[in-house]
Amino acid sequence: MTERECAAWLRERDGFLILTHVRPDGDTLGCAGALKLALNALGKTAWVARNPGITETYADYMTGLYAPENFVPEHIVAVDVATEGLFPSAFAQYKGKVALCIDHHPSNEFYAQETCLDAAAAACGEIIYRICTLLGVMDAEIAKQLYIAISTDCGCFAYNNTTAETHRIAAELFTWGDFWQQVNKNCFQTLSLKEIRLQNRLLESMVFYDDGATAIGAISLKDLSDLQASQGDSEELSSWANKIEGVRVAATLRQLEKRVWKLSLRTGGWLNATKVCALLGGGGHAAAAGATMRDVDEAEAREKTLAAIRAVQAEG
Amino acid sequence: MTERECAAWLRERDGFLILTHVRPDGDTLGCAGALKLALNALGKTAWVARNPGITETYADYMTGLYAPENFVPEHIVAVDVATEGLFPSAFAQYKGKVALCIDHHPSNEFYAQETCLDAAAAACGEIIYRICTLLGVMDAEIAKQLYIAISTDCGCFAYNNTTAETHRIAAELFTWGDFWQQVNKNCFQTLSLKEIRLQNRLLESMVFYDDGATAIGAISLKDLSDLQASQGDSEELSSWANKIEGVRVAATLRQLEKRVWKLSLRTGGWLNATKVCALLGGGGHAAAAGATMRDVDEAEAREKTLAAIRAVQAEG
């Protein structure tokens, strides 16, 4: 459905529960927060489902937005969630029951009854911004949630998915206050000593191919425990790896469980990241995608990653 | 003079030489490049004076913009240069001869015959953008120079000096092409291994005060030579230091010569950086300022820096 139809759909209904994806990032959380507040502003009941995977970076922004235990939703809405496979296990009960999905992933599987998709949007937050505009609601709190969604998904306007529209929306959001300063400080201008040490660990683990243009690095659970770091501390490592001079294809493997490794692939458009990750059962965008490999050790995860990269490189 | 008067002043004249400041950053260079190209587009002769301090990051962007050796300018224009003290020594001959200065530094000393100053602009590039608009000239090359100027001075829209106007201008510039992708990759998404190692060296050198809220670190010429790094490689260290979790006032000392140390102070508005640096003979903005200390060793430079911070903290 179009954004206009989506706004009308929301306007006609009430009693919403909003779902986010597993290992929630700023886009999915900010979209959920903004949509909840926008629907509230229209006098409707709407809550965000508590995602157990939320990291410290975003936890404070979600205070007061979570559905109470006894809330019985009428309509389930998923934001920035491309497939039901990306539901956190806590949301398993909602599989097959999503009434509306608002998303910007080209890999969206149309699992919801209605889908509002714009694969050209830098962030799902851009779509939610336009829906808020169509609904005629905006305030400083909604603007803050939208800024979190948009700015985090485009790397604070540095990634190639940024567009003129992204900047235009940011300019509009800025008119609602200085909230973005604290978001920028928190999301883009804060390096924990743990992160710095994780970066160094990742760098040491990197194996370079193609004259340094392809890099595969890995962070194990042991690395995390050595540095007293959490999965949250390691989230930005994949973007970081892609910044190393000369690296065009950056593959960061993070161990999630004993024999489970998560690949985050950044290719800056040099290689189709979605295709590589699809070969490993994952998905995402052309320049940034991911996949989770089960029943593999680190060496096998590295081999599978390299093989998938080679296969897509061979396609030309 | 106002931007409108400034545009009229430029339109009435010809034969411009454009000066940039010592240790040139993206703003001063991008402004010079954009203004040169805009004046050329009006059929005028205009060149950028070759700044010997240009770093590798920006060198390619200035290709073809430098004045030929035999060029005799009619009018000297300085962009983003707050005082004649910030002229590179190669420009000493132009002291007292600047006809027009376009700048956004509140510390501007009005050394030029005419000054077009907007201290609220995130970057001098915003002023040049508006002057280009008033002159009715814009193309992809001018837009690229302006994007370099603006994006580098606001840390790719992450620093607190960013405004709605900054994003609005970025949205306009984006309509001229994809040039910004390569600028972002080059200026914000590339970490050299040297930089990473310099960051680690700076971190090791840091002394923390005020429960970790104040940090003073130093990079010596020996550090640079140990890591085979240049002053250019160490330029972004001060912004980096300010990102460390808990640090509010980040002082980065870089040794320029045997007994010469350059302080770069980042305070994110927690302390008036201009006031601190003024005590050491420097200047800049409230959140980011600098000063060069002569005839001091590292320990003395650290002491003077801490004393200046303490003096401004004591003012309350």
XYZ file of C-alpha atoms in Angstrom:
632
model
C 0.000 0.000 0.000
C 1.075 3.577 -0.506
C 2.030 5.829 2.389
C -1.263 7.665 1.963
C -3.214 4.389 2.148
C -1.105 3.359 5.112
C -1.919 6.611 6.960
C -5.619 6.092 6.218
C -5.412 2.467 7.403
C -3.893 3.597 10.713
C -6.408 6.421 11.103
C -9.337 3.972 10.757
C -8.095 1.588 13.473
C -7.078 1.500 17.147
C -5.273 -0.747 19.631
C -1.835 -1.200 18.059
C 1.130 -3.254 19.166
C 4.333 -2.387 17.332
C 7.056 -4.982 16.709
C 10.768 -4.429 16.053
C 13.387 -6.808 14.668
C 15.864 -9.054 16.445
C 19.090 -7.300 17.608
C 17.169 -4.030 17.310
C 18.968 -1.048 15.801
C 18.110 2.633 15.918
C 15.882 2.481 12.848
C 13.506 -0.246 14.033
C 13.332 1.186 17.585
C 13.009 4.822 16.523
C 10.269 3.902 14.031
C 8.387 1.994 16.721
C 8.733 4.876 19.203
C 7.708 7.520 16.673
C 4.711 5.537 15.396
C 3.506 4.814 18.951
C 3.712 8.507 19.898
C 2.085 9.628 16.643
C -0.842 7.243 17.137
C -1.177 8.407 20.757
C -1.291 11.990 19.502
C -4.327 10.980 17.424
C -5.987 9.725 20.621
C -5.336 6.054 19.860
C -3.926 3.307 22.041
C -0.567 2.098 20.759
C 2.401 0.439 22.445
C 5.794 -0.854 21.504
C 6.420 -4.556 22.243
C 9.426 -4.861 24.581
C 12.329 -6.241 22.527
C 14.599 -8.186 24.892
C 17.621 -7.583 22.662
C 17.729 -3.807 23.121
C 21.213 -2.435 23.824
C 22.287 0.238 26.265
C 22.624 2.805 23.468
C 18.879 2.869 22.904
C 17.369 1.666 26.191
C 16.730 5.128 27.661
C 14.961 6.370 24.540
C 12.318 3.646 24.908
C 11.405 4.409 28.528
C 7.631 4.546 28.977
C 6.856 3.315 25.467
C 6.483 -0.412 26.218
C 3.153 -2.211 26.284
C 1.921 -3.155 29.750
C 1.765 -6.923 30.399
C -2.018 -7.068 30.199
C -2.345 -5.170 26.903
C -4.430 -7.044 24.309
C -3.717 -5.579 20.876
C -6.214 -5.396 18.057
C -3.635 -4.838 15.324
C -0.019 -5.953 15.109
C 2.282 -3.599 13.185
C 5.915 -4.428 12.346
C 8.392 -1.665 11.485
C 11.691 -2.207 9.634
C 11.223 -6.002 9.877
C 11.827 -7.633 6.483
C 10.841 -11.198 7.353
C 9.252 -13.160 10.187
C 12.645 -14.844 10.508
C 13.865 -11.559 12.012
C 11.321 -11.633 14.857
C 12.999 -11.980 18.238
C 11.969 -15.322 19.765
C 9.889 -13.371 22.298
C 7.618 -12.321 19.399
C 7.115 -15.856 17.976
C 3.436 -15.726 18.949
C 2.882 -12.937 16.400
C 4.053 -14.920 13.370
C 1.312 -15.017 10.753
C -0.579 -12.317 12.646
C 1.019 -9.072 11.458
C -1.657 -6.799 9.986
C 0.716 -4.121 8.682
C 4.425 -4.014 7.931
C 6.153 -0.708 7.195
C 9.621 -1.320 5.789
C 12.420 -0.183 3.481
C 14.230 -3.494 2.901
C 14.192 -4.715 -0.703
C 14.344 -8.225 0.798
C 10.921 -7.786 2.479
C 8.965 -11.043 2.181
C 5.438 -9.576 2.304
C 4.496 -11.713 5.300
C 2.037 -9.107 6.632
C -1.567 -8.645 5.483
C -0.630 -5.157 4.280
C 2.852 -3.904 3.454
C 3.985 -0.312 2.980
C 7.427 -0.613 1.403
C 9.809 2.006 0.037
C 13.099 0.344 -0.821
C 14.588 3.720 -1.853
C 14.283 5.132 1.661
C 17.606 5.425 3.513
C 15.803 4.420 6.692
C 12.374 3.085 7.534
C 12.208 6.280 9.618
C 11.814 8.321 6.419
C 8.606 6.423 5.623
C 7.313 6.850 9.177
C 8.167 10.578 8.934
C 6.021 10.941 5.820
C 3.204 8.912 7.414
C 3.336 11.215 10.478
C 3.129 14.185 8.108
C 0.115 12.625 6.371
C -1.460 12.003 9.789
C -0.766 15.647 10.683
C 1.129 14.873 13.900
C 4.631 15.893 14.971
C 6.268 17.101 18.182
C 9.741 17.153 19.701
C 9.447 13.591 21.059
C 8.262 12.131 17.748
C 10.974 14.137 15.961
C 13.605 12.702 18.314
C 12.487 9.114 17.623
C 12.511 9.763 13.880
C 15.942 11.372 14.077
C 17.267 8.293 15.919
C 15.767 6.049 13.223
C 17.064 8.022 10.260
C 20.462 9.148 11.500
C 21.528 5.715 12.758
C 20.565 3.925 9.543
C 22.562 6.310 7.340
C 25.589 6.480 9.660
C 24.821 10.092 10.537
C 24.474 11.012 6.840
C 27.802 9.455 5.876
C 26.630 6.234 4.208
C 25.765 6.051 0.527
C 22.080 5.369 1.234
C 21.738 9.031 2.310
C 19.696 11.119 -0.138
C 18.583 14.735 -0.570
C 15.307 13.580 1.022
C 17.204 12.311 4.077
C 18.755 15.768 4.588
C 15.446 17.503 3.867
C 13.704 15.455 6.559
C 16.572 16.083 8.999
C 16.208 19.844 8.393
C 12.493 19.578 9.231
C 13.141 17.501 12.361
C 15.756 20.039 13.557
C 13.056 22.708 13.748
C 11.531 20.762 16.680
C 14.438 21.311 19.051
C 17.951 20.416 20.063
C 17.199 16.741 20.877
C 19.519 15.642 18.078
C 22.629 16.917 19.876
C 22.274 14.337 22.609
C 21.397 11.626 20.070
C 24.487 12.440 18.002
C 26.695 12.458 21.084
C 25.241 9.154 22.237
C 25.107 7.327 18.905
C 27.980 8.758 16.863
C 30.298 10.685 19.143
C 30.852 8.217 21.943
C 33.508 5.547 21.823
C 33.699 3.313 24.837
C 37.135 2.093 25.810
C 35.668 -1.387 25.288
C 34.761 -0.533 21.707
C 38.243 0.803 21.010
C 39.759 -2.384 22.419
C 37.314 -4.525 20.411
C 38.306 -2.643 17.267
C 41.944 -3.419 17.944
C 41.085 -7.063 18.564
C 39.120 -7.223 15.301
C 41.990 -5.593 13.414
C 44.426 -8.199 14.765
C 42.076 -10.978 13.639
C 41.673 -9.684 10.103
C 42.740 -11.729 7.133
C 43.068 -9.670 3.967
C 42.440 -10.882 0.416
C 42.407 -9.228 -3.015
C 45.384 -6.972 -2.197
C 43.668 -5.722 0.947
C 40.317 -4.940 -0.685
C 38.550 -7.818 1.067
C 38.896 -8.282 4.822
C 37.442 -10.982 7.048
C 37.696 -10.476 10.793
C 36.139 -12.262 13.735
C 35.216 -11.495 17.327
C 34.632 -14.558 19.491
C 32.707 -14.890 22.724
C 36.114 -15.250 24.380
C 37.173 -11.852 22.968
C 34.022 -10.322 24.436
C 34.587 -11.905 27.828
C 38.314 -11.008 27.826
C 37.354 -7.367 27.325
C 34.260 -7.598 29.541
C 32.265 -6.451 26.519
C 28.733 -7.304 25.405
C 27.265 -8.048 21.979
C 26.016 -4.455 22.078
C 29.578 -3.148 22.365
C 30.482 -5.064 19.206
C 27.554 -3.886 17.064
C 29.320 -1.092 15.250
C 32.404 -3.163 14.473
C 31.222 -4.061 10.977
C 30.880 -0.408 9.936
C 34.235 0.300 11.511
C 35.962 -2.505 9.581
C 34.650 -1.070 6.331
C 36.425 2.211 7.072
C 39.913 0.758 6.988
C 41.855 2.253 4.132
C 41.740 0.135 1.004
C 39.032 -2.216 2.306
C 36.067 -2.441 -0.052
C 34.421 -5.613 1.184
C 34.453 -5.909 4.973
C 33.165 -9.102 6.550
C 32.861 -9.097 10.327
C 32.033 -12.332 12.052
C 30.683 -12.183 15.580
C 30.153 -15.307 17.622
C 26.628 -15.309 19.061
C 26.686 -18.758 20.686
C 29.023 -21.751 20.871
C 28.735 -22.736 17.202
C 26.731 -19.793 15.888
C 28.405 -16.944 13.999
C 26.752 -13.810 12.667
C 28.219 -12.287 9.530
C 27.864 -8.545 8.948
C 28.942 -7.659 5.459
C 29.659 -4.123 4.252
C 30.542 -3.633 0.627
C 29.879 0.042 -0.122
C 28.266 -1.103 -3.366
C 31.458 -2.773 -4.666
C 29.773 -6.142 -4.380
C 26.108 -7.055 -3.868
C 26.035 -7.773 -0.133
C 22.458 -9.098 -0.271
C 23.475 -11.748 -2.814
C 26.452 -12.847 -0.725
C 24.351 -13.080 2.438
C 21.477 -14.804 0.601
C 23.912 -17.650 -0.170
C 24.309 -17.995 3.609
C 20.592 -17.745 4.373
C 20.583 -14.045 5.217
C 19.570 -10.780 3.581
C 19.684 -7.002 3.780
C 20.706 -4.195 1.465
C 23.073 -4.084 -1.521
C 25.808 -2.373 0.514
C 25.107 -3.806 3.972
C 23.699 -7.235 4.695
C 23.948 -10.018 7.250
C 23.556 -13.727 7.793
C 23.690 -16.094 10.736
C 25.618 -19.351 10.320
C 24.764 -22.236 12.616
C 26.769 -25.303 13.571
C 30.078 -23.847 12.423
C 33.315 -22.957 14.170
C 35.259 -19.786 13.394
C 37.380 -21.358 10.653
C 34.297 -22.762 8.933
C 32.460 -19.450 9.234
C 35.440 -17.719 7.618
C 35.573 -20.300 4.813
C 31.852 -20.071 4.090
C 32.033 -16.283 4.060
C 34.961 -16.220 1.649
C 33.287 -18.819 -0.578
C 30.078 -16.779 -0.743
C 32.038 -13.603 -1.571
C 33.974 -15.484 -4.269
C 30.742 -16.888 -5.745
C 29.187 -13.435 -6.121
C 32.473 -11.930 -7.373
C 32.525 -14.670 -10.045
C 29.093 -13.572 -11.270
C 30.862 -10.365 -12.267
C 29.022 43.550 4.948
C 25.974 41.394 4.344
C 26.045 38.401 2.029
C 24.069 40.409 -0.522
C 26.607 43.262 -0.375
C 29.399 40.711 -0.575
C 27.887 39.156 -3.728
C 27.561 42.636 -5.271
C 31.164 43.465 -4.291
C 32.416 40.318 -6.055
C 30.234 40.918 -9.098
C 31.728 44.405 -9.572
C 35.332 43.230 -9.539
C 37.735 40.837 -11.269
C 41.171 39.271 -10.798
C 40.841 37.445 -7.481
C 43.383 35.487 -5.477
C 41.819 33.412 -2.709
C 43.707 32.655 0.514
C 43.163 29.775 2.948
C 44.395 29.362 6.532
C 47.457 27.577 7.866
C 47.035 23.784 8.306
C 44.119 24.025 5.877
C 40.986 22.020 6.644
C 38.075 21.063 4.414
C 36.171 24.261 5.129
C 38.837 26.758 4.115
C 39.857 24.693 1.052
C 36.308 23.869 -0.068
C 35.322 27.541 0.285
C 38.302 28.630 -1.770
C 37.575 26.035 -4.459
C 33.865 26.858 -4.613
C 34.419 30.621 -4.735
C 37.053 30.273 -7.461
C 34.745 28.132 -9.609
C 31.736 30.391 -8.968
C 33.691 33.492 -10.019
C 34.960 31.645 -13.112
C 31.354 30.758 -13.954
C 30.648 34.512 -13.999
C 33.459 34.915 -16.538
C 35.928 36.317 -14.014
C 39.536 35.402 -13.369
C 39.994 33.842 -9.937
C 42.565 31.456 -8.500
C 43.281 29.745 -5.221
C 46.682 30.496 -3.694
C 48.589 27.228 -3.257
C 48.664 26.433 0.472
C 51.821 24.427 1.178
C 50.214 22.785 4.235
C 47.529 20.899 2.314
C 47.164 17.253 3.375
C 46.638 14.175 1.241
C 42.929 14.083 2.138
C 42.233 17.261 0.195
C 45.064 17.486 -2.338
C 43.175 15.854 -5.232
C 40.155 18.120 -4.825
C 42.307 21.200 -5.476
C 43.838 19.971 -8.735
C 43.703 22.671 -11.394
C 42.481 25.383 -9.030
C 45.847 26.921 -8.094
C 47.044 30.275 -9.377
C 49.809 30.102 -11.975
C 53.144 31.540 -10.811
C 52.855 34.685 -12.933
C 49.325 35.601 -11.819
C 49.065 39.185 -10.549
C 45.874 39.534 -8.519
C 43.803 42.681 -8.296
C 41.912 41.634 -5.177
C 42.930 39.344 -2.324
C 40.093 37.399 -0.703
C 40.514 35.262 2.425
C 38.011 32.521 3.287
C 37.584 30.981 6.752
C 40.679 32.854 7.994
C 39.952 34.581 11.308
C 43.219 36.494 11.709
C 46.352 37.301 9.761
C 48.144 35.205 12.381
C 46.577 32.177 10.679
C 48.171 32.938 7.297
C 50.652 30.265 6.237
C 54.130 31.808 6.104
C 53.972 31.516 2.310
C 51.188 34.141 2.366
C 53.064 36.661 4.560
C 53.248 39.069 1.611
C 49.450 39.456 1.720
C 49.273 40.725 5.292
C 47.538 44.099 5.366
C 46.406 43.590 1.771
C 43.256 41.482 2.092
C 40.346 43.274 0.416
C 37.625 40.860 1.526
C 37.373 38.249 4.233
C 34.453 35.792 4.301
C 34.360 33.955 7.611
C 32.275 32.287 10.318
C 34.683 32.527 13.268
C 33.444 34.697 16.155
C 37.133 35.409 16.841
C 37.539 37.148 13.440
C 39.787 40.186 13.880
C 38.416 42.293 10.995
C 41.862 42.603 9.408
C 40.417 42.850 5.889
C 39.052 46.007 4.251
C 35.648 44.315 4.046
C 34.431 41.408 6.154
C 31.387 39.213 5.556
C 30.942 37.340 8.831
C 28.227 34.949 10.014
C 29.289 33.455 13.329
C 26.112 31.319 13.411
C 27.113 29.376 10.291
C 28.274 25.814 10.995
C 30.856 26.241 8.250
C 32.158 29.136 6.197
C 30.897 26.974 3.317
C 27.299 27.843 4.263
C 28.061 31.536 3.663
C 29.779 30.775 0.352
C 26.764 28.629 -0.629
C 24.422 31.562 -0.055
C 26.759 33.939 -1.918
C 26.820 31.488 -4.859
C 23.018 31.439 -4.766
C 22.968 35.254 -4.779
C 25.403 35.238 -7.690
C 23.129 32.744 -9.484
C 25.849 30.142 -10.072
C 25.980 26.478 -9.118
C 27.113 23.246 -10.733
C 28.284 19.791 -9.626
C 31.892 20.944 -9.123
C 30.917 23.960 -7.017
C 28.471 21.779 -5.079
C 31.250 19.271 -4.377
C 33.559 21.983 -3.020
C 30.766 23.350 -0.843
C 29.897 19.883 0.403
C 33.544 19.329 1.379
C 33.552 22.660 3.228
C 30.296 22.127 5.085
C 30.435 18.413 5.847
C 33.986 18.476 7.199
C 33.364 21.436 9.512
C 30.296 19.840 11.112
C 31.809 16.348 11.373
C 29.435 15.015 8.720
C 26.434 16.536 10.530
C 27.336 15.011 13.882
C 28.762 18.067 15.678
C 26.597 20.466 17.648
C 27.266 23.325 15.223
C 25.005 21.551 12.689
C 21.701 23.365 12.121
C 18.503 22.909 10.130
C 20.122 25.274 7.596
C 23.141 22.950 7.314
C 20.873 20.032 6.378
C 18.776 22.222 4.067
C 21.895 23.271 2.150
C 23.116 19.649 2.025
C 19.758 18.612 0.531
C 20.180 21.282 -2.174
C 23.779 20.254 -2.901
C 22.726 16.593 -3.220
C 20.523 17.505 -6.185
C 23.718 18.216 -8.174
C 24.973 14.641 -8.189
C 26.573 11.786 -6.306
C 29.900 13.571 -5.678
C 29.248 13.467 -1.924
C 29.600 9.673 -1.771
C 33.266 9.824 -2.634
C 33.784 12.817 -0.298
C 32.132 10.940 2.583
C 34.180 7.832 1.899
C 37.361 9.882 1.734
C 36.757 12.246 4.651
C 34.615 10.277 7.100
C 34.691 6.630 6.170
C 38.390 6.016 5.762
C 40.656 5.136 8.638
C 44.279 4.618 7.773
C 46.124 2.004 9.781
C 48.413 4.891 10.763
C 45.485 6.821 12.179
C 44.297 3.824 14.173
C 47.790 3.372 15.595
C 48.054 7.106 16.353
C 44.731 6.917 18.185
C 46.065 4.085 20.304
C 49.240 6.056 21.003
C 47.203 9.124 21.999
C 45.003 7.010 24.265
C 48.073 5.612 26.031
C 49.381 9.163 26.571
C 46.163 10.493 28.061
C 46.070 11.862 31.574
C 42.532 12.114 32.923
C 41.270 14.731 35.392
C 37.862 15.577 36.881
C 36.865 11.906 37.188
C 37.644 11.297 33.525
C 35.738 14.313 32.201
C 38.925 16.157 31.234
C 41.614 14.413 29.192
C 44.970 15.732 28.034
C 46.900 13.652 25.529
C 49.957 14.332 23.420
C 51.488 13.119 20.172
C 55.163 13.948 19.746
C 57.233 14.153 16.594
C 58.819 10.900 17.778
C 55.388 9.237 17.830
C 54.821 10.398 14.263
C 58.188 9.128 13.107
C 57.796 5.822 15.000
C 54.539 5.224 13.123
C 55.814 6.779 9.878
C 52.877 9.187 10.125
C 52.569 12.807 9.049
C 50.927 15.809 10.723
C 48.056 15.195 8.314
C 47.506 11.717 9.728
C 47.165 13.227 13.200
C 44.674 15.974 12.278
C 41.512 14.200 13.324
C 42.921 13.016 16.637
C 41.388 15.874 18.610
C 37.854 15.040 17.459
C 38.549 11.403 18.169
C 39.700 12.114 21.726
C 36.480 13.967 22.415
C 34.493 10.832 21.574
C 35.900 8.757 24.401
C 33.127 7.847 26.786
C 32.907 10.234 29.719
C 35.312 12.802 28.249
C 33.803 16.285 28.058
C 36.911 18.406 27.658
C 39.463 16.816 25.331
C 42.838 18.500 24.924
C 45.102 17.061 22.254
C 48.652 18.333 22.034
C 50.559 17.757 18.829
C 54.220 18.607 18.536
C 54.820 20.728 15.427
C 58.521 21.461 15.941
C 61.187 20.840 18.572
C 59.687 23.132 21.244
C 56.399 24.012 19.564
C 53.140 22.313 20.572
C 49.719 22.848 19.039
C 46.734 22.432 21.319
C 43.398 21.355 19.834
C 40.651 21.680 22.393
C 37.202 20.122 22.059
C 34.672 20.858 24.758
C 31.264 20.119 23.226
C 30.039 23.320 24.856
C 30.825 22.130 28.412
C 33.527 24.785 28.677
C 34.247 27.802 26.484
C 37.088 26.512 24.321
C 37.740 29.937 22.785
C 38.364 31.426 26.250
C 40.761 28.636 27.195
C 42.698 28.978 23.948
C 42.683 32.781 24.130
C 44.668 32.436 27.376
C 47.283 30.596 25.323
C 47.240 33.061 22.424
C 44.829 31.096 20.233
C 41.179 31.212 19.230
C 38.328 29.416 17.529
C 34.799 28.427 18.444
C 33.094 27.844 21.799
C 33.212 24.066 21.378
C 36.395 23.692 19.310
C 39.428 25.939 19.493
C 43.184 25.811 19.187
C 46.420 27.490 20.231
C 50.083 27.093 19.420
C 52.548 27.171 22.316
C 56.145 28.072 21.567
C 59.316 27.407 23.526
C 57.775 24.678 25.672
C 58.403 20.983 26.130
C 55.615 18.429 26.421
C 55.345 18.664 30.215
C 55.115 22.474 30.060
C 52.546 22.336 27.278
C 50.452 19.956 29.402
C 50.785 22.235 32.458
C 49.841 25.376 30.540
C 46.856 23.605 28.995
C 45.593 22.367 32.347
C 46.149 25.794 33.940
C 44.131 27.507 31.168
C 41.310 24.962 31.506
C 41.303 25.459 35.285
C 41.234 29.250 34.891
C 38.146 29.160 32.657
C 36.476 26.494 34.837
C 37.023 28.832 37.832
C 35.119 31.605 36.039
C 32.133 29.270 36.369
